[in-house]
């Protein structure tokens, strides 16, 4: 579904953020990307739907090359859902309108169809009653669940999560993870940048460990948590799992 | 001392002052603000577009307009536009541009420079995650601007835009140099005709002061409300 091959990215000639990254996400597969901050994991996931440009290599989604100038990027992006660390709901629009905007403007759905779809998804994430409120009136956890619903409203073929729980208060993390776990169990193709190893243990098929712009480890979940081959991954795991 | 003044001249000229004069002033202010906002937004988008030539042209325009006194631009425009029109259309004599049309165009062009700086600040105040989220949903650049960035920029900047409009409201009195009877022009005409300069100019000042103060008060209240919503 998502093929990443030999991607290199430089912020400046002397600063390389991604070094020869190669991996893939198969249909229905859940891949967790972890690593210390500054390791390039967020940059990598943003390259997947071309929110960040990269200079070298190739990424294809469902057979379409992301870094091909001929690719209709808006159309491609509309098929890949993305959830951000800081939610990025549109603060001037009501919750339901946040869900309807792209459905109507990008997919050309009518008001009624878009609203029905939006309400169904709000119900799914347990926020049907909040439809007429504005984002600022919701808690962080609620906003992130709305953001997931907004992405799902586009009927995406895959979902990208960029540290979806990093900006949340601890007691709100589980309500977001629950939604993501359900999604994973339904067979959604997911690429998730996160430090939530509990989530990785529960639903991930593979875990990628990145450090200094490189993919250091790309292993099946059982192998990764059992005995990571690289020393850096072992150190990282021992640090975040020791508490 | 007050015995020498005849304040009844105000009462006698009220309908001329307000129905003719103030209507013109308010119409010009409203149209110039709307036009200035539209073109100002376009200029702001050009400056932020990332295309160097477009940004350069827009920047030059803004700097140029902001370094000229408004009266000069009004004058120039009034006398030059007929000839520019002649040159463009290739007609044999200068084309006729009414005083209203000429002053409206001038104010729109002038205000566009100021509104563009306000809108530019407004657009830059939106976090980069917002357009990223819009693009991630598949919205095009134009749609992202139209439905996500500009509405927020406009809302954030509304108090500043309105304050600039109050300044514009006062500035429209400069059309006086084209002897157009706006509110101040009308007051001035009555003043000269009846020899009641002190009374009329005092009254005109009072009216400008009152309207601007009341408007500023409402802008402050609006500002307080917006900051709560955000």
XYZ file of C-alpha atoms in Angstrom:
473
model
C 0.000 0.000 0.000
C 2.706 2.466 1.061
C 6.176 1.935 -0.393
C 9.032 4.086 0.865
C 12.301 3.501 -0.953
C 15.668 5.148 -0.413
C 14.233 8.476 0.733
C 16.807 11.174 1.497
C 15.935 14.620 2.761
C 18.150 17.569 3.567
C 17.085 20.755 5.367
C 20.344 22.312 4.249
C 23.384 20.882 2.427
C 25.023 20.096 5.760
C 21.935 18.849 7.615
C 20.389 15.612 6.470
C 17.138 14.682 8.288
C 16.356 11.444 6.473
C 19.055 9.007 5.416
C 18.192 6.349 2.880
C 14.886 5.341 4.502
C 13.305 2.264 3.008
C 10.245 0.458 4.335
C 6.677 -0.345 3.428
C 3.228 -0.710 4.901
C 1.073 -3.482 3.461
C -2.693 -3.300 3.148
C -4.316 -3.830 6.541
C -0.993 -3.614 8.305
C -0.373 -1.464 11.385
C 3.168 -0.104 11.598
C 4.395 1.851 14.596
C 7.320 4.247 14.141
C 9.240 5.174 17.278
C 12.536 6.723 18.200
C 14.039 9.598 20.152
C 12.931 13.128 19.357
C 14.713 14.627 16.387
C 15.169 11.214 14.825
C 13.121 12.177 11.766
C 10.066 10.005 12.392
C 7.567 12.872 12.071
C 9.375 14.140 8.997
C 9.192 10.706 7.413
C 5.444 10.359 7.963
C 4.867 13.853 6.583
C 6.807 12.890 3.462
C 4.339 10.067 2.874
C 1.524 12.455 1.903
C 3.929 15.099 0.597
C 3.346 17.640 3.363
C 7.149 17.709 3.468
C 9.134 17.573 0.244
C 12.147 15.292 -0.079
C 14.995 15.499 -2.521
C 15.841 11.916 -3.284
C 14.144 8.537 -3.394
C 10.526 7.604 -3.989
C 7.295 7.046 -2.100
C 4.293 5.409 -3.714
C 0.817 5.064 -2.282
C -1.488 2.515 -3.873
C 0.734 2.599 -6.974
C 0.803 6.417 -7.268
C 4.157 8.128 -6.939
C 3.986 10.926 -4.355
C 7.000 12.868 -5.614
C 5.964 12.839 -9.264
C 5.024 16.334 -10.465
C 2.261 14.792 -12.571
C 0.527 13.292 -9.532
C -2.659 15.068 -8.478
C -1.525 15.686 -4.905
C -4.803 17.008 -3.442
C -6.593 13.946 -4.792
C -3.940 11.602 -3.454
C -3.970 13.269 -0.039
C -7.753 13.070 0.142
C -7.385 9.269 0.077
C -4.885 9.200 2.946
C -6.148 10.328 6.332
C -3.799 12.179 8.623
C -4.015 12.949 12.335
C -1.702 15.576 13.818
C -0.086 16.031 17.197
C -1.942 19.307 17.785
C -5.292 18.122 16.362
C -5.517 21.044 13.901
C -9.283 21.225 13.907
C -10.510 24.363 12.165
C -11.379 26.639 15.119
C -13.795 28.850 13.168
C -16.016 25.920 12.162
C -18.422 23.857 14.264
C -17.434 20.242 14.881
C -19.865 18.916 12.286
C -18.659 21.497 9.737
C -15.073 20.416 10.420
C -16.171 16.958 9.276
C -18.180 18.191 6.285
C -15.839 20.755 4.703
C -13.522 18.430 2.791
C -16.294 15.932 2.051
C -18.188 18.659 0.232
C -15.329 20.618 -1.345
C -13.061 17.716 -2.276
C -15.339 14.715 -2.727
C -18.294 16.771 -3.951
C -20.750 15.209 -1.540
C -23.988 17.074 -0.866
C -24.688 18.796 2.439
C -27.090 16.088 3.546
C -24.870 13.143 2.683
C -21.821 14.795 4.283
C -23.722 15.622 7.473
C -25.104 12.098 7.740
C -21.652 10.615 7.279
C -20.189 13.110 9.759
C -22.792 12.335 12.411
C -22.239 8.607 11.974
C -18.516 9.025 12.580
C -19.046 11.371 15.540
C -21.269 8.709 17.050
C -18.553 6.165 16.465
C -15.992 8.216 18.415
C -18.630 8.955 21.070
C -19.039 12.666 20.397
C -22.430 12.944 18.711
C -23.651 15.445 21.306
C -20.779 17.832 20.544
C -21.640 18.267 16.843
C -22.863 21.840 17.172
C -20.020 23.034 19.399
C -16.797 24.732 18.393
C -13.422 22.973 18.783
C -12.302 25.299 21.598
C -15.230 24.045 23.714
C -13.905 20.471 23.670
C -11.140 18.833 25.685
C -7.919 17.784 23.997
C -8.912 14.139 23.911
C -12.284 14.995 22.407
C -10.655 17.230 19.802
C -8.294 14.480 18.761
C -11.184 12.027 18.413
C -12.960 14.581 16.217
C -9.770 14.878 14.156
C -9.750 11.114 13.638
C -13.427 11.201 12.647
C -12.685 14.062 10.235
C -9.996 11.998 8.533
C -12.244 8.912 8.398
C -15.048 10.929 6.793
C -12.988 10.929 3.590
C -13.098 7.103 3.437
C -9.307 6.869 3.404
C -7.411 3.813 2.156
C -4.777 4.379 4.860
C -4.308 6.494 7.980
C -1.209 8.341 9.147
C -0.867 9.336 12.803
C 1.794 11.849 13.786
C 2.248 11.570 17.564
C -1.526 11.655 18.141
C -1.295 11.491 21.942
C 1.826 13.567 22.643
C -0.051 16.800 23.291
C -2.677 15.210 25.539
C -3.072 15.105 29.295
C -2.403 11.576 30.580
C -6.030 10.850 31.447
C -7.126 11.629 27.891
C -4.627 9.416 26.120
C -6.590 6.193 26.525
C -9.803 7.549 24.982
C -7.848 8.377 21.816
C -5.922 5.114 21.824
C -9.171 3.173 22.203
C -10.475 4.677 18.974
C -7.184 3.838 17.251
C -7.191 0.272 18.542
C -10.719 -0.256 17.204
C -9.629 1.140 13.876
C -6.620 -1.184 13.737
C -8.727 -4.205 14.602
C -11.127 -3.371 11.775
C -8.224 -3.791 9.369
C -7.354 -0.166 8.595
C -3.900 0.335 7.113
C -2.083 2.503 9.630
C 1.299 4.141 10.034
C 1.619 5.528 13.544
C 4.395 7.674 14.981
C 4.064 7.256 18.736
C 5.812 6.496 21.988
C 2.843 4.515 23.270
C 4.442 1.093 23.457
C 1.280 -0.338 24.982
C -0.531 0.517 21.776
C 2.287 -1.004 19.731
C 2.153 -4.219 21.762
C -1.596 -4.456 21.411
C -2.193 -3.882 17.709
C 1.008 -3.255 15.750
C 2.227 -5.814 13.241
C 5.617 -4.197 12.822
C 7.694 -1.660 14.697
C 10.187 0.695 13.052
C 12.843 2.299 15.190
C 14.486 5.455 13.885
C 17.534 7.332 15.112
C 19.318 10.312 13.560
C 17.346 10.109 10.352
C 17.957 6.414 9.777
C 15.714 3.421 10.057
C 17.758 1.420 12.528
C 15.335 -1.380 13.144
C 12.364 -2.603 11.124
C 11.054 -5.740 12.761
C 7.970 -7.748 13.564
C 6.445 -6.664 16.850
C 7.361 -9.923 18.588
C 10.978 -9.623 17.548
C 11.203 -5.940 18.416
C 9.915 -6.329 21.941
C 11.604 -9.689 22.393
C 15.136 -8.870 21.390
C 15.891 -5.807 19.259
C 19.020 -6.418 17.257
C 20.492 -2.935 17.480
C 22.014 -1.536 20.607
C 20.369 1.847 20.118
C 16.906 0.326 19.987
C 17.648 -1.663 23.140
C 18.753 1.469 24.948
C 15.684 3.358 23.776
C 13.334 0.603 24.889
C 14.976 0.233 28.268
C 14.594 3.953 28.840
C 10.935 4.268 27.944
C 9.828 0.950 29.395
C 11.635 1.253 32.728
C 8.861 3.339 34.303
C -19.522 86.264 23.294
C -21.741 83.373 22.248
C -24.324 85.961 21.267
C -22.390 86.587 18.078
C -22.800 82.976 17.008
C -25.781 81.708 15.103
C -26.132 78.010 15.792
C -29.446 77.950 14.003
C -27.478 77.718 10.748
C -26.793 74.098 11.685
C -30.478 73.311 12.075
C -31.279 74.967 8.786
C -28.643 72.974 6.886
C -29.138 69.616 8.616
C -30.793 67.871 5.708
C -28.100 69.036 3.275
C -25.333 68.067 5.676
C -26.602 64.610 6.451
C -28.718 63.496 3.505
C -26.249 64.724 0.911
C -22.950 65.053 2.742
C -22.940 62.191 5.227
C -24.498 59.771 2.747
C -21.603 60.424 0.398
C -19.034 60.066 3.165
C -20.479 56.794 4.442
C -20.926 55.382 0.942
C -17.350 56.220 0.018
C -16.039 54.772 3.297
C -17.984 51.535 2.924
C -17.120 50.974 -0.744
C -13.470 51.933 -0.264
C -13.173 49.628 2.771
C -14.759 46.714 0.888
C -12.641 47.286 -2.220
C -9.519 47.918 -0.174
C -10.056 44.724 1.793
C -10.547 42.685 -1.380
C -7.498 44.007 -3.196
C -5.506 44.183 0.031
C -6.153 40.467 0.588
C -5.026 39.740 -2.972
C -1.839 41.751 -2.423
C -1.193 39.958 0.871
C -1.615 36.587 -0.865
C 0.788 37.712 -3.586
C 3.375 38.701 -1.006
C 3.055 35.369 0.788
C 2.754 33.285 -2.382
C 6.398 32.259 -2.466
C 6.728 33.434 -6.071
C 9.513 35.975 -5.817
C 8.466 38.248 -8.684
C 4.846 38.481 -7.499
C 5.929 39.150 -3.935
C 8.353 41.781 -5.125
C 5.725 43.603 -7.201
C 3.236 43.542 -4.319
C 5.858 44.779 -1.858
C 6.854 47.595 -4.161
C 3.239 48.644 -4.559
C 2.636 48.730 -0.811
C 5.804 50.714 -0.121
C 5.003 53.134 -2.926
C 1.453 53.834 -1.738
C 2.507 54.178 1.870
C 5.187 56.719 1.116
C 2.873 59.181 -0.606
C 0.558 61.681 1.098
C -3.046 60.749 0.468
C -4.002 64.239 -0.721
C -1.362 64.045 -3.398
C -2.669 60.710 -4.651
C -6.224 62.043 -4.725
C -5.142 65.072 -6.726
C -2.973 63.141 -9.114
C -5.558 60.574 -9.762
C -8.256 63.082 -10.448
C -6.171 64.844 -13.078
C -4.285 61.877 -14.479
C -6.918 59.142 -14.783
C -8.734 60.815 -17.724
C -5.452 60.895 -19.649
C -4.477 57.352 -18.671
C -7.927 56.269 -19.791
C -7.431 58.071 -23.084
C -4.080 56.413 -23.562
C -5.458 52.944 -22.813
C -8.619 53.213 -24.888
C -6.906 55.229 -27.613
C -9.714 57.766 -27.817
C -9.136 61.229 -29.169
C -9.852 63.145 -25.980
C -9.429 62.498 -22.243
C -12.150 60.162 -21.011
C -14.631 61.462 -18.472
C -14.225 60.102 -14.961
C -16.597 61.515 -12.385
C -15.263 62.925 -9.152
C -16.926 60.117 -7.192
C -15.496 57.340 -9.356
C -12.079 58.935 -9.288
C -11.999 59.373 -5.522
C -13.372 55.863 -4.971
C -10.640 54.311 -7.129
C -8.023 56.363 -5.318
C -9.195 55.300 -1.890
C -9.454 51.640 -2.880
C -5.907 51.654 -4.257
C -4.601 53.539 -1.245
C -6.411 51.491 1.389
C -5.466 48.235 -0.358
C -1.864 48.937 0.647
C -2.801 49.342 4.310
C -5.339 46.500 4.432
C -2.815 44.195 2.756
C -0.380 44.676 5.631
C -3.128 43.903 8.142
C -4.237 40.800 6.255
C -0.623 39.691 5.863
C -0.176 39.854 9.624
C -3.485 37.991 10.009
C -2.472 35.214 7.630
C 0.904 34.876 9.327
C -0.806 34.591 12.714
C -2.408 31.285 11.628
C -0.270 28.342 12.735
C 1.289 26.326 9.926
C -0.563 23.253 11.085
C -3.848 24.673 9.811
C -2.964 24.788 6.099
C -1.160 21.448 6.575
C -4.332 19.875 7.952
C -6.371 21.352 5.112
C -3.951 20.020 2.483
C -3.904 16.633 4.188
C -7.686 16.485 3.692
C -7.185 17.078 -0.023
C -8.119 20.739 -0.226
C -6.253 22.651 -2.943
C -4.200 25.753 -2.169
C -7.051 28.029 -3.209
C -9.595 26.079 -1.144
C -7.270 26.076 1.857
C -7.014 29.857 1.673
C -10.698 30.396 0.978
C -12.179 28.086 3.629
C -9.507 27.704 6.308
C -6.860 30.430 6.396
C -8.582 33.632 5.268
C -11.717 33.291 7.450
C -9.499 32.884 10.507
C -7.134 35.675 9.463
C -10.102 37.965 8.858
C -11.668 37.130 12.214
C -8.419 37.609 14.101
C -7.787 40.934 12.390
C -11.357 42.254 12.435
C -10.726 44.815 15.217
C -7.663 46.171 13.406
C -9.516 46.251 10.077
C -12.372 48.193 11.666
C -9.986 50.626 13.334
C -8.377 51.230 9.954
C -11.874 51.809 8.536
C -12.500 54.488 11.182
C -9.298 56.198 10.054
C -10.537 55.856 6.476
C -13.842 57.432 7.498
C -11.944 60.504 8.639
C -9.616 60.440 5.630
C -12.494 60.563 3.154
C -12.878 64.226 4.131
C -9.811 64.849 1.953
C -12.002 64.596 -1.166
C -12.734 68.150 -0.118
C -9.784 69.127 -2.348
C -11.818 68.003 -5.370
C -14.670 70.190 -4.068
C -16.902 67.153 -3.687
C -19.643 67.790 -1.128
C -18.912 65.029 1.353
C -19.894 65.781 4.949
C -17.014 68.168 5.554
C -17.358 69.638 2.065
C -21.060 70.271 2.638
C -20.369 71.880 6.022
C -17.696 74.020 4.429
C -20.010 75.160 1.641
C -22.667 76.253 4.108
C -20.012 77.920 6.239
C -18.724 80.002 3.339
C -22.169 80.834 2.003
C -23.557 82.030 5.345
C -20.268 83.301 6.767
C -20.629 80.947 9.736
C -17.203 79.275 9.668
C -16.758 78.731 13.412
C -20.187 77.217 13.947
C -20.048 74.877 10.973
C -16.488 73.632 11.488
C -17.161 73.159 15.175
C -20.240 71.136 14.355
C -18.401 69.065 11.742
C -15.639 68.303 14.244
C -18.213 67.275 16.838
C -19.905 64.881 14.420
C -16.643 63.243 13.271
C -15.557 62.966 16.891
C -18.826 61.401 18.042
C -19.076 58.866 15.240
C -15.423 57.814 15.524
C -15.622 57.505 19.310
C -18.776 55.426 19.260
C -17.334 53.209 16.534
C -14.083 52.739 18.489
C -16.086 51.787 21.557
C -17.878 49.036 19.620
C -14.590 47.819 18.147
C -13.167 47.458 21.667
C -16.197 45.482 22.767
C -15.908 43.266 19.705
C -12.233 42.714 20.455
C -13.047 41.563 23.969
C -15.650 39.138 22.638
C -13.340 37.686 20.007
C -10.553 37.122 22.490
C -12.938 35.079 24.635
C -14.000 32.858 21.736
C -10.410 32.164 20.802
